[in-house]
Coordinates of C-alpha atoms and ligand atoms in Angstrom, one line a residue:
X108 CA 112.4 87.8 113.7
X109 CA 113.7 91.3 113.5
X110 CA 112.9 92.4 110.0
X111 CA 111.8 95.9 109.2
X112 CA 109.5 96.3 107.3
X113 CA 107.6 93.3 108.7
X114 CA 107.1 90.6 106.1
X115 CA 103.7 89.3 105.0
X116 CA 104.4 85.9 106.7
X117 CA 107.2 84.4 108.7
X118 CA 107.4 80.8 110.0
X119 CA 110.5 79.6 111.8
X120 CA 111.8 76.3 113.0
X121 CA 114.7 75.3 115.2
X122 CA 117.3 74.2 112.6
X123 CA 120.0 76.4 111.3
X124 CA 122.1 76.8 108.1
X125 CA 125.7 78.1 108.0
X126 CA 127.2 79.8 105.0
X127 CA 130.7 78.3 104.5
X128 CA 133.5 78.3 101.9
X129 CA 131.7 75.5 100.1
X130 CA 128.3 77.2 99.8
X131 CA 127.4 77.8 96.1
X132 CA 125.0 80.4 94.8
X133 CA 123.0 79.0 91.9
X134 CA 121.0 81.1 89.4
X135 CA 118.3 79.7 87.2
X136 CA 118.4 82.5 84.8
X137 CA 121.2 84.2 82.8
X138 CA 120.2 87.8 83.5
X139 CA 122.6 90.7 83.9
X140 CA 120.5 92.4 86.5
X141 CA 120.2 89.2 88.6
X142 CA 123.9 88.5 88.3
X143 CA 124.6 91.9 89.6
X144 CA 122.4 91.3 92.6
X145 CA 124.0 87.9 93.3
X146 CA 127.5 89.4 92.9
X147 CA 126.8 92.2 95.4
X148 CA 125.6 89.6 97.9
X149 CA 128.7 87.5 97.3
X150 CA 130.9 90.6 97.7
X151 CA 129.2 91.5 101.0
X152 CA 129.8 88.0 102.4
X153 CA 133.4 88.2 101.3
X154 CA 133.9 91.6 102.8
X155 CA 132.7 90.6 106.3
X156 CA 133.7 87.0 106.5
X157 CA 136.4 86.4 103.9
X158 CA 134.3 83.5 102.5
X159 CA 134.5 83.5 98.7
X160 CA 131.1 82.1 97.4
X161 CA 131.0 80.6 94.0
X162 CA 128.2 81.7 91.6
X163 CA 127.0 79.0 89.2
X164 CA 124.6 79.7 86.4
X165 CA 122.6 76.5 86.8
X166 CA 120.9 74.7 89.6
X167 CA 123.1 72.1 91.1
X168 CA 121.5 69.3 93.1
X169 CA 124.0 69.3 95.9
X170 CA 123.3 70.5 99.4
X171 CA 124.9 73.7 100.8
X172 CA 123.5 76.0 98.1
X173 CA 121.7 79.3 97.8
X174 CA 119.3 78.7 94.9
X175 CA 117.7 81.6 93.2
X176 CA 114.7 80.8 91.0
X177 CA 113.0 83.4 88.7
X178 CA 109.5 82.0 88.3
X179 CA 105.8 82.8 88.7
X180 CA 105.0 83.3 92.4
X181 CA 101.7 85.4 92.4
X182 CA 103.6 87.8 94.7
X183 CA 104.2 90.4 92.0
X184 CA 107.5 91.8 90.7
X185 CA 108.7 92.9 94.1
X186 CA 107.5 89.9 96.1
X187 CA 109.6 86.9 97.1
X188 CA 109.7 83.7 99.0
X189 CA 112.8 83.0 101.1
X190 CA 113.2 79.6 102.6
X191 CA 116.1 78.7 104.8
X192 CA 116.6 75.0 105.5
X193 CA 119.4 73.1 107.2
X194 CA 120.8 72.2 103.7
X195 CA 120.6 75.6 102.1
X196 CA 118.6 78.7 101.1
X197 CA 116.0 79.0 98.3
X198 CA 114.9 82.3 97.0
X199 CA 111.9 82.4 94.6
X200 CA 110.8 85.6 92.9
X201 CA 109.2 86.8 89.6
X202 CA 111.9 89.4 89.0
X203 CA 115.3 90.5 90.2
X204 CA 113.4 93.1 92.3
X205 CA 112.0 90.4 94.5
X206 CA 115.4 88.6 94.8
X207 CA 117.0 91.9 95.9
X208 CA 114.3 92.3 98.6
X209 CA 114.8 88.7 99.7
X210 CA 118.5 89.4 100.2
X211 CA 117.7 92.6 102.2
X212 CA 115.6 90.4 104.5
X213 CA 118.4 87.9 104.7
X214 CA 120.8 90.6 105.8
X215 CA 118.4 91.4 108.6
X216 CA 118.4 87.8 109.7
X217 CA 122.2 87.9 110.1
X218 CA 124.3 89.5 112.8
X219 CA 124.1 93.3 112.5
X220 CA 127.9 93.3 111.6
X221 CA 126.8 92.4 108.0
X222 CA 125.9 96.1 107.6
X223 CA 129.4 97.2 108.4
X224 CA 132.5 97.1 106.2
X225 CA 134.8 95.4 108.7
X226 CA 135.7 91.8 109.0
X227 CA 133.4 90.1 111.4
X228 CA 134.6 87.1 113.5
X229 CA 131.1 85.7 113.8
X230 CA 130.0 82.6 111.8
X231 CA 127.4 83.3 109.2
X232 CA 124.6 81.2 110.7
X233 CA 121.0 81.6 109.8
X234 CA 118.0 80.2 111.8
X235 CA 115.8 78.2 109.5
X236 CA 112.5 79.9 108.4
X237 CA 110.2 80.5 105.6
X238 CA 109.2 84.0 104.6
X239 CA 106.6 84.9 102.0
X240 CA 106.6 88.6 101.3
X241 CA 105.3 91.4 99.0
X242 CA 104.7 95.1 99.4
X243 CA 101.3 96.8 100.1
X244 CA 102.1 99.9 98.0
X245 CA 104.0 100.5 94.8
X246 CA 105.2 104.0 95.7
X247 CA 107.4 103.8 98.8
X248 CA 109.2 107.1 98.7
X249 CA 111.7 109.4 100.3
X250 CA 112.2 113.0 99.1
X251 CA 115.3 115.1 99.6
X252 CA 115.7 118.8 99.1
X253 CA 119.2 119.6 97.8
X254 CA 118.4 123.2 97.0
X255 CA 118.2 124.7 100.5
X256 CA 121.4 122.8 101.3
X257 CA 123.6 121.0 98.9
X258 CA 124.7 117.4 99.5
X259 CA 127.6 115.8 97.8
X260 CA 127.3 112.7 95.5
X261 CA 128.7 110.5 98.2
X262 CA 125.9 111.3 100.6
X263 CA 123.2 111.0 97.9
X264 CA 124.5 107.4 97.4
X265 CA 124.3 106.8 101.1
X266 CA 120.8 108.1 101.1
X267 CA 119.9 105.7 98.3
X268 CA 121.5 102.9 100.4
X269 CA 119.3 103.8 103.3
X270 CA 116.2 103.5 101.2
X271 CA 117.3 100.2 99.8
X272 CA 117.8 98.6 103.2
X273 CA 114.2 99.4 104.1
X274 CA 112.8 98.3 100.7
X275 CA 111.8 101.8 99.6
X276 CA 111.7 102.2 95.9
X277 CA 111.3 105.9 95.0
X278 CA 113.8 108.7 95.6
X279 CA 112.1 112.1 94.9
X280 CA 115.1 114.4 94.2
X281 CA 114.1 118.0 94.8
X282 CA 116.8 119.5 92.5
X283 CA 115.7 123.1 92.0
X284 CA 114.2 125.8 94.2
X285 CA 114.7 129.5 95.1
X286 CA 117.9 128.8 97.0
X287 CA 119.9 127.0 94.3
X288 CA 119.6 125.1 91.0
X289 CA 121.5 121.8 91.3
X290 CA 121.5 120.0 87.9
X291 CA 123.7 120.7 85.0
X292 CA 121.7 121.7 81.9
X293 CA 124.1 121.9 78.9
X294 CA 121.8 124.3 76.9
X295 CA 121.6 126.8 79.8
X296 CA 125.0 127.1 81.5
X297 CA 124.0 130.1 83.6
X298 CA 121.6 127.9 85.6
X299 CA 124.7 126.4 87.3
X300 CA 127.1 129.3 86.9
X301 CA 124.7 131.7 88.5
X302 CA 121.7 129.8 89.7
X303 CA 123.6 127.2 91.8
X304 CA 125.3 129.8 94.0
X305 CA 124.0 132.2 96.7
X306 CA 125.4 134.7 99.2
X307 CA 126.3 132.6 102.2
X308 CA 124.2 133.1 105.4
X309 CA 125.3 129.8 107.1
X310 CA 124.7 129.9 110.8
X311 CA 122.0 132.6 110.5
X312 CA 118.4 131.6 111.2
X313 CA 116.8 130.7 107.8
X314 CA 114.0 133.2 108.2
X315 CA 116.3 136.0 109.1
X316 CA 118.7 135.8 106.1
X317 CA 119.3 139.2 104.5
X318 CA 119.0 138.9 100.7
X319 CA 122.1 139.1 98.6
X320 CA 123.5 142.7 98.7
X321 CA 124.8 144.6 95.6
X322 CA 128.3 143.6 94.8
X323 CA 128.2 140.7 97.2
X324 CA 129.8 137.4 96.1
X325 CA 127.9 134.2 96.0
X326 CA 129.9 131.5 97.7
X327 CA 127.4 128.8 99.0
X328 CA 126.2 126.2 96.5
X329 CA 127.1 123.4 94.2
X330 CA 125.4 121.2 91.6
X331 CA 125.5 117.7 90.1
X332 CA 127.1 117.3 86.6
X333 CA 125.2 115.2 84.0
X334 CA 127.9 112.5 84.4
X335 CA 127.3 112.5 88.2
X336 CA 123.5 112.4 87.7
X337 CA 123.8 109.4 85.4
X338 CA 126.1 107.6 87.8
X339 CA 123.5 108.2 90.6
X340 CA 120.6 107.0 88.5
X341 CA 122.5 103.8 87.8
X342 CA 123.4 103.4 91.4
X343 CA 119.7 103.7 92.4
X344 CA 118.7 101.4 89.6
X345 CA 121.0 98.7 90.9
X346 CA 119.1 99.0 94.2
X347 CA 115.7 98.9 92.4
X348 CA 115.0 102.5 93.2
X349 CA 113.5 104.9 90.7
X350 CA 114.6 108.5 90.9
X351 CA 111.8 111.1 90.4
X352 CA 113.5 114.4 89.5
X353 CA 111.7 117.6 90.5
X354 CA 112.0 120.8 88.4
X355 CA 110.0 123.5 90.1
X356 CA 107.6 125.7 88.2
X357 CA 106.0 128.3 88.0
X358 CA 107.0 129.5 91.5
X359 CA 110.0 128.6 93.7
X360 CA 112.1 129.7 90.8
X361 CA 114.1 132.7 92.0
X362 CA 117.3 131.0 91.2
X363 CA 116.4 130.5 87.5
X364 CA 115.3 134.1 87.2
X365 CA 118.6 135.2 88.7
X366 CA 120.3 133.4 85.8
X367 CA 117.8 134.3 83.1
X368 CA 115.8 137.4 84.3
X369 CA 113.9 137.7 81.0
X370 CA 111.9 134.6 82.0
X371 CA 110.2 136.5 84.8
X372 CA 107.2 138.9 84.5
X373 CA 109.2 141.9 85.7
X374 CA 112.5 141.2 84.1
X375 CA 114.3 141.5 87.4
X376 CA 116.9 142.0 88.7
X377 CA 116.6 138.8 90.7
X378 CA 119.0 137.1 93.1
X379 CA 119.3 133.5 94.3
X380 CA 117.5 133.5 97.7
X381 CA 119.6 133.2 100.8
X382 CA 116.7 132.1 103.0
X383 CA 112.9 132.1 102.8
X384 CA 111.0 135.3 102.4
X385 CA 107.2 135.6 102.2
X386 CA 105.7 136.7 100.0
X387 CA 108.1 135.6 97.2
X388 CA 106.7 137.0 94.0
X389 CA 109.3 135.6 91.7
X390 CA 107.6 133.5 89.1
X391 CA 108.0 132.4 85.5
X392 CA 106.0 134.6 83.1
X393 CA 103.1 132.6 81.8
X394 CA 102.6 134.9 78.9
X395 CA 106.1 134.7 77.5
X396 CA 106.6 131.9 74.9
X397 CA 110.3 131.9 75.6
X398 CA 109.5 130.5 79.1
X399 CA 108.0 127.4 77.5
X400 CA 110.9 127.0 75.0
X401 CA 113.2 127.2 78.0
X402 CA 111.3 124.7 80.2
X403 CA 110.9 122.2 77.3
X404 CA 114.6 122.4 76.6
X405 CA 115.4 121.8 80.2
X406 CA 112.9 119.0 80.5
X407 CA 114.4 117.4 77.4
X408 CA 117.8 117.1 79.1
X409 CA 116.1 116.0 82.3
X410 CA 114.2 113.2 80.4
X411 CA 117.5 112.2 78.9
X412 CA 119.1 111.8 82.3
X413 CA 116.3 110.1 84.2
X414 CA 114.8 107.1 82.6
X415 CA 111.9 106.7 85.1
X416 CA 108.4 107.4 83.9
X417 CA 107.6 110.2 86.4
X418 CA 108.8 113.8 86.2
X419 CA 107.8 116.1 89.0
X420 CA 107.1 119.7 88.1
X421 CA 106.6 121.2 91.6
X422 CA 103.7 123.6 91.3
X423 CA 103.5 124.4 95.0
X424 CA 103.1 127.8 96.7
X425 CA 103.3 129.8 93.5
X426 CA 102.6 133.4 94.4
X427 CA 100.7 134.8 91.4
X428 CA 100.6 138.5 92.2
X429 CA 102.9 139.4 89.3
X430 CA 100.7 137.5 86.9
X431 CA 97.8 139.8 87.8
X432 CA 99.9 142.8 86.9
X433 CA 101.9 141.5 83.9
X434 CA 100.6 142.6 80.4
X435 CA 101.8 139.4 78.8
X436 CA 100.1 137.2 81.4
X437 CA 96.9 139.2 81.2
X438 CA 97.0 138.9 77.4
X439 CA 97.4 135.1 77.8
X440 CA 94.4 134.9 80.1
X441 CA 92.3 136.8 77.7
X442 CA 93.3 134.7 74.7
X443 CA 92.8 131.5 76.5
X444 CA 89.6 132.6 78.2
X445 CA 91.0 132.1 81.7
X446 CA 89.0 133.7 84.5
X447 CA 91.7 134.0 87.2
X448 CA 95.4 133.3 87.9
X449 CA 94.6 129.9 89.3
X450 CA 93.2 129.0 85.9
X451 CA 96.3 130.4 84.3
X452 CA 98.5 128.1 86.5
X453 CA 96.3 125.2 85.5
X454 CA 96.7 126.2 81.8
X455 CA 100.5 126.4 82.4
X456 CA 100.7 123.0 84.0
X457 CA 98.5 121.3 81.4
X458 CA 100.7 122.7 78.7
X459 CA 103.7 121.2 80.4
X460 CA 101.8 117.9 80.9
X461 CA 101.1 117.7 77.2
X462 CA 104.8 118.1 76.5
X463 CA 105.8 115.4 79.0
X464 CA 103.1 113.0 77.9
X465 CA 104.3 113.4 74.3
X466 CA 107.7 112.3 75.5
X467 CA 106.1 109.2 77.2
X468 CA 106.4 110.6 80.7
X469 CA 103.9 111.0 83.5
X470 CA 103.7 114.4 85.2
X471 CA 103.5 114.6 88.9
X472 CA 103.0 117.8 91.0
X473 CA 102.1 119.1 94.4
X474 CA 98.4 119.3 95.2
X475 CA 98.2 123.0 94.1
X476 CA 98.0 121.7 90.5
X477 CA 94.4 120.8 91.3
X478 CA 93.5 124.5 91.6
X479 CA 92.0 125.9 88.4
X480 CA 91.4 122.4 87.0
X481 CA 93.6 119.3 87.2
X482 CA 95.6 118.1 84.2
X483 CA 94.1 114.9 82.7
X484 CA 96.9 112.4 83.4
X485 CA 98.7 114.1 86.3
X486 CA 99.6 112.4 89.5
X487 CA 98.9 114.5 92.6
X488 CA 101.3 114.6 95.5
X489 CA 99.1 115.5 98.5
X490 CA 101.0 117.6 101.0
X491 CA 98.5 120.1 102.5
X492 CA 96.8 117.3 104.3
X493 CA 95.0 114.6 102.4
X494 CA 92.1 116.6 100.9
X495 CA 93.9 117.2 97.5
X496 CA 94.7 113.5 97.3
X497 CA 91.1 112.5 98.1
X498 CA 89.8 114.9 95.4
X499 CA 92.3 113.6 92.8
X500 CA 91.6 110.0 93.6
X501 CA 87.8 110.6 93.3
X502 CA 88.5 112.3 89.9
X503 CA 90.3 109.1 88.8
X504 CA 93.9 110.5 89.0
X505 CA 96.7 108.7 90.8
X506 CA 97.9 110.0 94.1
X507 CA 101.0 109.9 96.3
X508 CA 100.2 110.8 99.9
X509 CA 102.6 113.0 101.8
X510 CA 100.6 115.0 104.3
X511 CA 102.4 117.4 106.6
X512 CA 100.7 115.8 109.6
X513 CA 102.6 112.5 109.2
X514 CA 105.1 112.6 106.4
X515 CA 107.2 115.8 106.9
X516 CA 110.5 114.7 108.4
X517 CA 111.7 118.3 108.7
X518 CA 109.3 118.5 111.7
X519 CA 110.4 118.0 115.3
X520 CA 110.4 114.4 116.5
X521 CA 111.1 114.8 120.2
X522 CA 111.2 117.3 123.0
X523 CA 111.4 120.8 121.6
X524 CA 113.7 121.8 124.5
X525 CA 116.4 119.4 123.5
X526 CA 116.0 118.8 119.7
X527 CA 118.1 120.7 117.2
X528 CA 116.3 123.6 115.6
X529 CA 113.6 122.5 113.0
X530 CA 111.1 124.2 110.9
X531 CA 108.2 123.4 113.3
X532 CA 105.6 120.7 113.6
X533 CA 105.7 117.7 115.8
X534 CA 105.8 114.3 114.0
X535 CA 106.9 111.6 116.4
X536 CA 108.0 108.1 115.4
X537 CA 104.7 106.8 116.7
X538 CA 102.7 109.3 114.7
X539 CA 104.5 108.2 111.5
X540 CA 103.9 104.6 112.4
X541 CA 100.2 105.3 112.8
X542 CA 99.8 106.7 109.3
X543 CA 97.2 105.1 107.1
X544 CA 97.7 106.2 103.4
X545 CA 94.2 105.1 102.3
X546 CA 91.6 107.6 103.5
X547 CA 88.5 105.9 104.8
X548 CA 86.1 107.9 102.6
X549 CA 87.5 106.4 99.4
X550 CA 85.7 103.4 97.7
X551 CA 87.9 100.4 97.0
X552 CA 88.0 101.5 93.3
X553 CA 89.1 105.0 94.2
X554 CA 91.6 103.7 96.8
X555 CA 93.5 101.9 93.9
X556 CA 94.6 105.4 92.8
X557 CA 96.6 105.8 96.0
X558 CA 100.0 104.6 94.7
X559 CA 101.5 104.9 98.2
X560 CA 103.2 107.6 100.2
X561 CA 106.5 109.3 100.9
X562 CA 108.2 111.4 103.5
X563 CA 109.6 114.9 102.6
X564 CA 112.9 116.2 103.8
X565 CA 113.1 119.9 103.3
X566 CA 116.6 121.0 104.4
X567 CA 116.3 124.7 105.4
X568 CA 117.5 123.7 108.9
X569 CA 119.7 120.7 107.8
X570 CA 123.1 121.8 106.8
X571 CA 125.0 118.5 107.0
X572 CA 124.5 114.9 106.0
X573 CA 124.6 114.0 109.7
X574 CA 121.6 116.3 110.4
X575 CA 119.6 114.7 107.5
X576 CA 120.3 111.3 109.0
X577 CA 119.1 112.5 112.3
X578 CA 115.8 113.6 110.9
X579 CA 115.1 110.5 108.8
X580 CA 116.1 107.9 111.4
X581 CA 114.3 106.2 113.0
X582 CA 111.2 107.7 111.4
X583 CA 112.0 106.1 108.0
X584 CA 111.8 102.7 109.7
X585 CA 108.2 103.4 110.7
X586 CA 107.3 104.8 107.2
X587 CA 108.8 101.7 105.5
X588 CA 106.4 99.5 107.5
X589 CA 103.4 101.7 106.7
X590 CA 104.2 101.3 103.0
X591 CA 105.3 97.7 102.8
X592 CA 103.5 95.7 105.5
X593 CA 99.8 95.0 105.6
X594 CA 97.6 97.4 107.6
X595 CA 96.4 94.4 109.8
X596 CA 99.9 93.4 110.7
X597 CA 100.9 96.8 112.0
X598 CA 101.6 96.6 115.8
X599 CA 103.5 99.4 117.6
X600 CA 104.7 97.3 120.5
X601 CA 106.0 94.6 118.1
X602 CA 107.7 97.3 116.0
X603 CA 109.5 98.6 119.1
X604 CA 110.9 95.2 119.8
X605 CA 112.2 94.9 116.2
X606 CA 113.6 98.4 116.1
X607 CA 116.1 97.5 118.8
X608 CA 117.8 95.3 116.4
X609 CA 117.6 97.9 113.7
X610 CA 119.2 100.5 115.9
X611 CA 122.3 98.2 116.2
X612 CA 122.4 98.2 112.4
X613 CA 122.3 102.0 112.3
X614 CA 125.1 102.1 114.8
X615 CA 127.2 99.8 112.7
X616 CA 126.4 101.8 109.6
X617 CA 127.6 104.9 111.5
X618 CA 124.3 106.7 111.0
X619 CA 123.5 109.6 113.3
X620 CA 120.0 108.6 114.2
X621 CA 117.7 110.4 116.7
X622 CA 118.4 108.6 119.9
X623 CA 115.9 110.6 122.0
X624 CA 113.0 109.6 119.7
X625 CA 113.3 106.2 121.3
X626 CA 114.0 107.1 124.9
X627 CA 111.0 106.3 127.2
X628 CA 109.8 103.8 124.5
X629 CA 112.7 101.4 124.9
X630 CA 114.7 100.9 128.1
X631 CA 117.7 103.2 128.2
X632 CA 120.1 100.3 128.8
X633 CA 118.9 98.6 125.6
X634 CA 119.7 101.7 123.6
X635 CA 123.2 102.0 125.0
X636 CA 125.3 103.4 122.1
X637 CA 128.2 101.2 122.9
X638 CA 126.1 98.1 122.5
X639 CA 129.2 95.8 122.6
Ligands
ACM11 C1 105.8 121.9 100.0 O1 106.0 121.5 101.2 N1 105.9 123.2 99.7 C2 105.4 121.0 99.0
ZN12 ZN1 104.0 137.5 83.0

């Protein structure tokens, strides 16, 4: 059994079942979402085998069927039971989500060629088995920063495909930051006319980039139109993935201020950052009402595009020096009886939370939103270790764990001598695999607030899709198991056996995975790139 993430239970026997021209897919429910799942499975089988499966909207008694039942299973919405017998396959789940995951498992029971797009001469034969499965955590996420480097729609879809294969269900899309605004907002066209473009410094070390010079043209950038965003949201939904969009505030906002300088404390001029500079004092003015009008108008369009319940507002690393000097900000602090700039950020964030809650959305932010007092219903994304997450869970707020120690996939994963340049850190495959998202000091009641975890992919040093693939694979395989499989079932040596089969799938998918992350762990001969 080579499934990643490892299922809850797997029992096999010696029989087998072959999918043939006469195999019929039977659905118990007329349900558009379920039909789409079944149709994509049918299309996949057709693509690689030329077998044209019939879909029937009723259960037929005959043998040689793939029967899909939507019924109570006690395995939750994402759980499923997959039974392969000599006369057919039965999938039972409470919702289409579970059926989708059953099919993902089914793919991993088939020859790796199923992941390709080419005709495969092998017969589609499955070993008989019974799998009962459901995830440990509800937040199984991957983040991607498209501000530091921009990635085309085609790659975003591939990224979503990668999540789906591993039964991940959250795509945290980091759409805005100092280096570029990436989402079309109809009310504020300068965000993409100006904010999406920076002076190109490609090939220069990210920390050495000279800021944009007077008169210099801005040529590096790009953004997603609202039409493209909607298409991607639907693409993700079809794979049972919710997109959590992130709009950064109050810091990491140089690109907005470059477009609308009156929203900053100083009035500028500002430029879209070409690299990272510390300190970066650019920040939205917390004393200017126009800032809140702007942010609410932007969020209104964001809410319109993204139907998921979570909206991420950033909140990390806001340098508040300007707030200390700005008359408007000082006035605000006085009026609202705020003792320091941390309390001013907290006031800012709580105001945005109220707006999001009134629009039926849940606000999520990096753990800095705890400073100066946490907003009542906010979800905390704990990145500076787990302390923020622990504090929030103890206070009764929900938490997503993403500590730099285990979940930053921009860190090195192998020998620093041979790896491509990365931001720093050292987060090996084994380290990711060892991650336990529930801190031991939480009571069972507090632990329920840990929704799950995610890996963050900051792209300062990743200019191409191939480089992003290299940083996420194979580490995402380890993370998927941390988040889906039970803590008891985690076994590093067993994972290494299963990952060999997974590597073959990555090769067929044409993914540029980090080969050296596996060397010494698996015999070189077994990793041979030309596995044929
Ligand atoms: C972060 O890594 N600045 C959230
Ligand atoms: Zn100000």
